[in-house]
XYZ file of C-alpha atoms in Angstrom:
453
model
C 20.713 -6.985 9.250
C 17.829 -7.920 11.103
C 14.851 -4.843 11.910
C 12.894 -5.453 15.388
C 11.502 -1.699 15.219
C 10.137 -1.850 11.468
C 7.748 -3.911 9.912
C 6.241 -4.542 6.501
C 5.812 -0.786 6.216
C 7.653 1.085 8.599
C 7.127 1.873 12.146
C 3.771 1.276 13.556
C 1.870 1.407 17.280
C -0.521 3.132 19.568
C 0.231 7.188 19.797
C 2.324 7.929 22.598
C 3.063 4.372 23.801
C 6.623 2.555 22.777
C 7.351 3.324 19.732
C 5.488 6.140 18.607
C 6.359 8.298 21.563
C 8.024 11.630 20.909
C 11.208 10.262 22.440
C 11.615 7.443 20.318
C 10.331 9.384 17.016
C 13.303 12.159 17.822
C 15.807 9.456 18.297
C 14.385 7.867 14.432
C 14.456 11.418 13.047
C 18.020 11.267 14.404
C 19.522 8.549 12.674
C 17.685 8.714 9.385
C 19.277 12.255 9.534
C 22.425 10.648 9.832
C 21.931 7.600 7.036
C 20.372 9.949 4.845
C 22.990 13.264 5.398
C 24.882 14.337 2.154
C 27.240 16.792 2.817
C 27.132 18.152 -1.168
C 28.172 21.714 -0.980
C 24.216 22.172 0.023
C 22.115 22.312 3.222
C 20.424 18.294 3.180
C 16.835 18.320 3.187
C 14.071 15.972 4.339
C 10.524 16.387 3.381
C 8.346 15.333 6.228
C 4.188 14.733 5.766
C 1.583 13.449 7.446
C -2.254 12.296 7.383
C -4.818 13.606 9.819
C -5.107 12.129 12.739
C -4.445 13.766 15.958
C -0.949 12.973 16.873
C 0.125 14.144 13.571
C 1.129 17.249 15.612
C 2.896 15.739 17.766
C 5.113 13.353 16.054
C 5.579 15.578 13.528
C 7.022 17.881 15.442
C 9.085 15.590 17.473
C 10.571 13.793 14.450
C 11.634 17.470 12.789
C 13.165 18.218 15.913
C 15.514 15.261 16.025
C 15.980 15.878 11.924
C 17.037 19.642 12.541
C 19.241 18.330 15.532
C 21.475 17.004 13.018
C 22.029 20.141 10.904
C 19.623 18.765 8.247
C 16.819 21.268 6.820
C 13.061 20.302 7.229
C 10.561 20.558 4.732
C 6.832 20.393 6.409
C 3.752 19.954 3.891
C 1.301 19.155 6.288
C -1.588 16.484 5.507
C -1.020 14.930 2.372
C -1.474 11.264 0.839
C 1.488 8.980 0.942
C 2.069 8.947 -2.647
C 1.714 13.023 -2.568
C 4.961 12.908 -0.015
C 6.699 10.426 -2.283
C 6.185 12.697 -5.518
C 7.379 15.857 -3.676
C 10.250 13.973 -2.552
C 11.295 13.132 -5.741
C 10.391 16.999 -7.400
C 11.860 18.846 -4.721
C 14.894 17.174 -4.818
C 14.796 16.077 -0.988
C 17.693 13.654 0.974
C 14.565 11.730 2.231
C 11.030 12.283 2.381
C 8.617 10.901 5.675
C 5.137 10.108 6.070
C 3.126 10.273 9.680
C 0.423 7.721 8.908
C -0.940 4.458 10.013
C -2.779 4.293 6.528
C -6.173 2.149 7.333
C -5.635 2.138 11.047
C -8.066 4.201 13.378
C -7.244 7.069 14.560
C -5.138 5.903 18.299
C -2.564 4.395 15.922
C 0.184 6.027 14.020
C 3.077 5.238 12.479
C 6.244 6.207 10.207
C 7.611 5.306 6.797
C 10.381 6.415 4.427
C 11.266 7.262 0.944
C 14.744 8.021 -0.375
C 15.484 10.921 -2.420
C 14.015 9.014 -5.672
C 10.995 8.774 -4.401
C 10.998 4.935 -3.568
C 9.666 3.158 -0.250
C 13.732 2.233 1.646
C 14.905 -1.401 1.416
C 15.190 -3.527 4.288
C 18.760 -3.290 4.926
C 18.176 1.115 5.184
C 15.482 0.699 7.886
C 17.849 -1.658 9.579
C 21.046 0.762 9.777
C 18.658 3.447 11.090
C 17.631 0.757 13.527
C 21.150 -0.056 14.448
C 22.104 4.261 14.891
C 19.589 4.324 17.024
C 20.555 1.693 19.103
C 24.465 2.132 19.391
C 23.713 6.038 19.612
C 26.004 6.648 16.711
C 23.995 9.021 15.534
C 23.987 11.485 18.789
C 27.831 11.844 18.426
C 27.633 13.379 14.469
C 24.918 16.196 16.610
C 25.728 19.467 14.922
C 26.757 22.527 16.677
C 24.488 25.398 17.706
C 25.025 27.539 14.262
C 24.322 24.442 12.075
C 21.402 23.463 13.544
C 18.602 22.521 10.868
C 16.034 24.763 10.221
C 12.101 24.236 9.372
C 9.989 25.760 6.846
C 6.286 24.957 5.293
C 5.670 23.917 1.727
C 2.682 26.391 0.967
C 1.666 24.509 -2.409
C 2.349 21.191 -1.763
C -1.522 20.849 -2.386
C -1.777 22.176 -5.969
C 2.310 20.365 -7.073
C 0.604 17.512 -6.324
C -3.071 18.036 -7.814
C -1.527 19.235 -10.892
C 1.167 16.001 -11.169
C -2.124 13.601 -10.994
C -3.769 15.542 -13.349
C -1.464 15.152 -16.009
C -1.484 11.228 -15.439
C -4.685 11.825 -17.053
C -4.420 11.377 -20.963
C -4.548 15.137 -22.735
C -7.692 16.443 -24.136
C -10.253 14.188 -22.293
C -12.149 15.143 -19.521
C -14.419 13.448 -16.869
C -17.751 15.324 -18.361
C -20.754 13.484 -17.677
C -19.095 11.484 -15.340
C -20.902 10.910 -11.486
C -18.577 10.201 -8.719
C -19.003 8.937 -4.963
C -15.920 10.091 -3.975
C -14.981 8.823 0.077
C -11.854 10.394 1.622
C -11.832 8.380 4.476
C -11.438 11.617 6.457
C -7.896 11.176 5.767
C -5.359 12.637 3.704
C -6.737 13.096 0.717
C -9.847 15.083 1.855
C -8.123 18.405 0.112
C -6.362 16.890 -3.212
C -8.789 14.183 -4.361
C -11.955 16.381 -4.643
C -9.909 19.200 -6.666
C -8.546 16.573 -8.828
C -12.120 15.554 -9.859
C -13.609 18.240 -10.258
C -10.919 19.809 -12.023
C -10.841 17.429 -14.515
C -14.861 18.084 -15.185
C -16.887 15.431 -12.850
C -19.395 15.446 -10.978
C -18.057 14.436 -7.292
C -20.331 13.004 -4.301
C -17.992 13.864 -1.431
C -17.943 11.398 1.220
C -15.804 11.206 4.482
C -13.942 15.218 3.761
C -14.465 16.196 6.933
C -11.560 15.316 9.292
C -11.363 16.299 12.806
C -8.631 14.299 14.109
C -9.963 11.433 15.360
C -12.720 10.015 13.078
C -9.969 9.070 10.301
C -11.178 5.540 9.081
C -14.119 5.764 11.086
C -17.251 4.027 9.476
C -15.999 5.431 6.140
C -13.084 5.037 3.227
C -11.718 1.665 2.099
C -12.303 -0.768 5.163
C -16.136 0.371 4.823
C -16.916 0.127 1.239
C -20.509 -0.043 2.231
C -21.220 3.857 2.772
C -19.627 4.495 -0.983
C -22.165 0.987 -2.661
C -24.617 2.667 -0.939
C -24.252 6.744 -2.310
C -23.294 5.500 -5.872
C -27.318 3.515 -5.933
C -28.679 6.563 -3.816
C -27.435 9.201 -6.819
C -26.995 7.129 -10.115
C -23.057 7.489 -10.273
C -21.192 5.821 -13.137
C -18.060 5.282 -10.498
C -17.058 4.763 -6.925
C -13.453 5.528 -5.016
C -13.141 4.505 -1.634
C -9.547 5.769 -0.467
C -7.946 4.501 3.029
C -6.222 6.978 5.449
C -3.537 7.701 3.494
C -4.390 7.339 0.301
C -2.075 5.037 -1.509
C -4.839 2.513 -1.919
C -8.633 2.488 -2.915
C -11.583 0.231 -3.621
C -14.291 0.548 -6.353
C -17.775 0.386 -6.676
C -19.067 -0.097 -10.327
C -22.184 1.737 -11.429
C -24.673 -0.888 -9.751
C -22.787 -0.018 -6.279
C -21.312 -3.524 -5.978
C -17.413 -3.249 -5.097
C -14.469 -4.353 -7.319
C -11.476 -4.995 -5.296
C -7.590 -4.946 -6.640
C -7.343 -7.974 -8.146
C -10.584 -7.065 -10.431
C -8.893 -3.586 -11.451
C -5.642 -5.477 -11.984
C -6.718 -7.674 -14.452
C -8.949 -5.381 -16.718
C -5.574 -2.725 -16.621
C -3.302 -5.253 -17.530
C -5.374 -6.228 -20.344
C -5.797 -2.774 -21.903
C -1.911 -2.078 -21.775
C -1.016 -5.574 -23.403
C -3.688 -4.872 -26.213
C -1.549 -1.232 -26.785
C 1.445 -3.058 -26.399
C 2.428 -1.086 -22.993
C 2.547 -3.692 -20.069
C 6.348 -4.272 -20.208
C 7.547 -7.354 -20.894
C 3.857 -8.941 -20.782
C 3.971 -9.436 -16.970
C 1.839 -8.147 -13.948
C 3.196 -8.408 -10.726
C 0.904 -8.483 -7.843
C 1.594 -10.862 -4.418
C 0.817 -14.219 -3.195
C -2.910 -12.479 -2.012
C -4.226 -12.213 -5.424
C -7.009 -14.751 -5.980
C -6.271 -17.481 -8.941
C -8.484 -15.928 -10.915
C -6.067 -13.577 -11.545
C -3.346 -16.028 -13.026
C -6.238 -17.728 -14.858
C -7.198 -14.321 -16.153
C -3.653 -13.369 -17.251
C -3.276 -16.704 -19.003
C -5.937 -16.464 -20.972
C -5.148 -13.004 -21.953
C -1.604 -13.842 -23.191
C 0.387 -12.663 -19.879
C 2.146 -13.984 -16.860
C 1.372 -13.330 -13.203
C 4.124 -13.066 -10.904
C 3.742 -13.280 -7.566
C 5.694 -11.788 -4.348
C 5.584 -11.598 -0.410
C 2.714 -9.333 1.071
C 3.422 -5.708 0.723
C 3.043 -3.441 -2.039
C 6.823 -2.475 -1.635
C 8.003 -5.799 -2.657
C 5.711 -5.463 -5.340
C 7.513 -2.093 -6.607
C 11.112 -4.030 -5.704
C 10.210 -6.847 -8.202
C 8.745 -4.016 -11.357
C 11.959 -2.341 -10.346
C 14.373 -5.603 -10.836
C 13.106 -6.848 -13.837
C 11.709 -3.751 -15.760
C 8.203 -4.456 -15.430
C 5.759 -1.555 -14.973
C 2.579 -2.468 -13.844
C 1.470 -4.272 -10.314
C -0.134 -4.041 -7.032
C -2.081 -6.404 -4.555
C -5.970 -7.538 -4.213
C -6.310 -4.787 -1.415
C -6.088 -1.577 -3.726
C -2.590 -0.607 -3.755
C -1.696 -0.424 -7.503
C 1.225 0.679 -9.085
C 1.874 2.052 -12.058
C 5.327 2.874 -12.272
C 5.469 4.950 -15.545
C 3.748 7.772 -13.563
C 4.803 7.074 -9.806
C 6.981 5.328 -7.244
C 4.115 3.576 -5.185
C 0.806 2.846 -4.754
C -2.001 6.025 -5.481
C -5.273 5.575 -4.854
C -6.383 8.990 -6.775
C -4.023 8.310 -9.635
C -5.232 4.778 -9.839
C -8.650 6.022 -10.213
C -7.494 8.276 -13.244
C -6.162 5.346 -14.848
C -9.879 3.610 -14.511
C -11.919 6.928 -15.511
C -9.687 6.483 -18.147
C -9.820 2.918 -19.701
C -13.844 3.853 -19.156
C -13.823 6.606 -21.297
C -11.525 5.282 -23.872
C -13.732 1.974 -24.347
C -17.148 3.143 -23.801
C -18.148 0.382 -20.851
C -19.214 0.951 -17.764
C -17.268 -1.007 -14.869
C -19.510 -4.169 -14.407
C -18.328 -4.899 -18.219
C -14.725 -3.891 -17.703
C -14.180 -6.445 -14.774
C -15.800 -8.932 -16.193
C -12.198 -9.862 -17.629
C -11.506 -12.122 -14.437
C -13.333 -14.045 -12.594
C -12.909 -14.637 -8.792
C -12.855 -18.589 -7.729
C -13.917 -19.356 -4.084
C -11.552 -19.320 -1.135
C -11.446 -20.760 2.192
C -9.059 -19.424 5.145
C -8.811 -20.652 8.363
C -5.877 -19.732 11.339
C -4.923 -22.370 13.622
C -2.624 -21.338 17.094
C 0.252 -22.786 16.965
C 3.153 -23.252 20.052
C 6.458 -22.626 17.588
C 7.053 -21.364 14.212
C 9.511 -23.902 12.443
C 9.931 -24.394 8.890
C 6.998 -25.934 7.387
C 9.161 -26.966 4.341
C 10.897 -29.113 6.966
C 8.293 -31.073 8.080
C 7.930 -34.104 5.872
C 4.327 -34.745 6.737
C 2.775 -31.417 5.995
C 4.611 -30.704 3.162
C 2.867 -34.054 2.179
C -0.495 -32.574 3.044
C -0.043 -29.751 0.637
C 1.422 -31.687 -2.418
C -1.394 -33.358 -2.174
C -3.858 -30.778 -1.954
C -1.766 -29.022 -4.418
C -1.768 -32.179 -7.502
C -5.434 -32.866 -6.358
C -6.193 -29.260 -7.726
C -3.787 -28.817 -10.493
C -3.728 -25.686 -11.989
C -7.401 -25.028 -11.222
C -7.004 -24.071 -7.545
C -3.616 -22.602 -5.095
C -2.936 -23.685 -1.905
C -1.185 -20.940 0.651
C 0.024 -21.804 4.047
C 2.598 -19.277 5.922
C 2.604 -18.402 9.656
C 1.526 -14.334 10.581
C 3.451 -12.203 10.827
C 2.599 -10.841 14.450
C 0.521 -13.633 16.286
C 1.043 -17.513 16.917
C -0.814 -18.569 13.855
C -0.242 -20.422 11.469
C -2.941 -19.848 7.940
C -3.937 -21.964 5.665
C -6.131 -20.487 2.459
C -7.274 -22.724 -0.305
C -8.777 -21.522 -3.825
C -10.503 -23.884 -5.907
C -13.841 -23.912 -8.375
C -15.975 -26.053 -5.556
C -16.039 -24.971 -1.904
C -16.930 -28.116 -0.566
C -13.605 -29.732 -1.805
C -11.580 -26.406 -0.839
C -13.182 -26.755 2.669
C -12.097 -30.319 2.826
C -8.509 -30.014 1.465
C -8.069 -26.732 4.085
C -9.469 -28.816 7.021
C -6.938 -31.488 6.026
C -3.655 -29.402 6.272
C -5.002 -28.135 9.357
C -5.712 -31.485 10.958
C -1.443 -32.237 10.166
C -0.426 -28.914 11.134
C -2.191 -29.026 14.453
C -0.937 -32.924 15.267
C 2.710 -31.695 14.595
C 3.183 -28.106 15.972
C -0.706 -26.796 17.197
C -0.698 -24.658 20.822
C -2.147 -27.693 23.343
């Protein structure tokens, strides 16, 4: 089944325009009611968070409303990360759990996204049946009568179930003493949890970016602005810094000189601390066709494969989930460990680096000096049509070439995007000039064979 309403991670536009209206957020509160309704000799349940932007309010109360409509309960927790909703989900033994977020987007946007009752971000083929309910209107005939109507209550500790579940992701007996942290909430959803975690556990915490108001969420601070937390970990002489986005599944990190260590970075010195205990299952990371080379170089070296999937950190948890893996995540923060959660954390990912610190004794600048990133080129070209570039003989000529010409020293990616007439072509090598030349190849036969005129 195909989905026109979600995307890569749920549903996603400007507040109150098509489809994050309250009309349309009813009708999807409607049929995920319906695709998610039990009937087990219990009242059905669906746990329903958001971050902190300003039509929070009123999307949250529009989507409850369609839920209840249905004769399902509602369970409201009010701002809390992403991964917060899907742990709560899982504990509280919910039919569904829903997050009112649009993660690292400013404040005007919002959007919606899923977990089933075990805590996991839904497969495509889910968000496409709730898609096709709320097109046929199946879902309005299974509307309960007037004494089943669902009814809505607050979760009053959501807050501290989820502070103390990241704090015991932390290993027993150690605590983050002597430890400085620039801490930037992004004014988003983890402005109450992350700083209790932190200081809980015994650090020091610069707070950054805890001061939402509704609309400056992503504003100048958290993840997409790594610059304000570089800048207050060399202004007070922290060992660590955690930039979190909106929502809080992901984060970027600033070691102790203030200069940032993205995903890929953090991926790579993890990996190689649980293969040394003998804990990264099946000696595999899993990360997506983002990660820099350096990565696979890094993992080779170290005695592990890399395996790669489409963008989004849900395919990432898809793939550990099919093959029994346990650790991945992608170059932009979202990590995963699945021994302690079902998606990407950005607090509970910082844990795990506090952690591996502690345990070894080196500061971050020595921990990520495990991989090394190579150069890498990227450049979009418009394009009139999106056919399949495997069937067109003389760019898939262009990128064999490129391809052999760099061997196993370099990757060549080309794919279209996936919401404008581009096509992009990114090239990783160990010299830029020949990177630059191979990318401006592949361009040069994409454009003569399907480039906008």
């Amino acid at each position: 089944m195909t989905r026109h309403l979600f995307g890569t991670d749920g549903v996603r536009g400007v507040a109150n325009s098509e489809p994050m209206t309250p009309e349309t957020v009813m009708a999807i509160g409607q049929a995920a009611a319906q695709v998610f309704l039990r009937r087990k000799g219990r009242r059905d349940k669906i746990l329903i968070g958001k971050d902190t932007r300003l039509s929070g309010y009123m999307l949250e109360t529009a989507l409850a409303s369609g839920i209840c409509s249905m004769g399902v309960d509602v369970l409201l927790v009010g701002p809390l990360p992403t991964p917060g909703i899907a742990f709560l989900t899982a504990s509280m033994r919910a039919d569904a759990g829903v997050v009112i977020s649009a993660s690292h987007n400013p404040f005007q946007d919002n959007g919606i996204k899923f977990f089933d009752a075990d805590g996991f971000k839904l497969p495509d083929e889910t968000e496409a049946l709730i898609e096709r309910y709320m097109k046929d209107g199946e879902h309005l005939q299974q509307r309960c009568q007037a004494a089943d109507v669902g009814k809505a209550a607050r979760v009053a500790d959501a807050v501290g179930r989820y502070v103390v579940f990241l704090k015991n992701t932390f290993p027993k007996g150690m605590t983050l003493e002597g430890y400085k942290i620039v801490l930037d909430c992004a004014n988003g959803a983890a402005y109450r949890v992350a700083p209790l975690v932190f200081t809980e556990l015994g650090a020091e915490v610069v707070l950054v970016g805890a001061e939402p108001d509704g609309v400056n969420i992503n504003c100048g601070v958290g993840a997409l602005h790594p610059e304000v937390m570089c800048d207050q970990v060399r202004r007070n002489g922290a060992q660590l810094g955690v930039a979190l986005d909106g929502d809080a599944d992901r984060l970027i990190l600033a070691d102790e000189n203030g200069e940032v260590i993205d995903g890929d970075h953090v991926m790579a010195m993890i990996a190689k601390a649980l293969l040394q205990s003998g804990e990264l299952r099946r000696n595999t990371l899993v990360s997506t066709v983002m990660s820099n080379i350096g990565l696979e170089i890094a993992c080779r070296e170290m005695g592990c494969q890399l395996l790669r999937t489409q963008v989004g950190d849900r395919y990432v948890v898809e793939e550990l989930r099919r093959n029994g893996y346990n650790f991945g995540g992608e170059q932009s923060g979202h990590l995963v460990f699945l021994d302690h959660a079902t998606t990407g954390d950005g607090t509970l990912s910082a844990l795990q680096v506090l952690a591996l610190m502690a345990q070894s004794g080196k500061p971050l600048s020595e921990l990520s000096k495990v991989m090394t990133s190579l150069p890498q080129v990227l450049r979009n070209l418009k394009v009139a049509s999106k056919p399949d570039m495997t069937q067109i003989p003389r760019v898939c000529q262009a990128i064999e070439a490129a391809e052999s010409e760099l061997a196993d020293r370099g990757r060549v990616l080309v794919r279209y995007s996936g919401t404008e007439m581009l096509a992009r072509v990114m090239i990783e090598g160990e010299s830029m000039q020949q990177i630059e030349r191979l990318r401006d190849q592949i361009i040069e036969v994409i454009d003569s064979e399907i480039g906008a005129k």
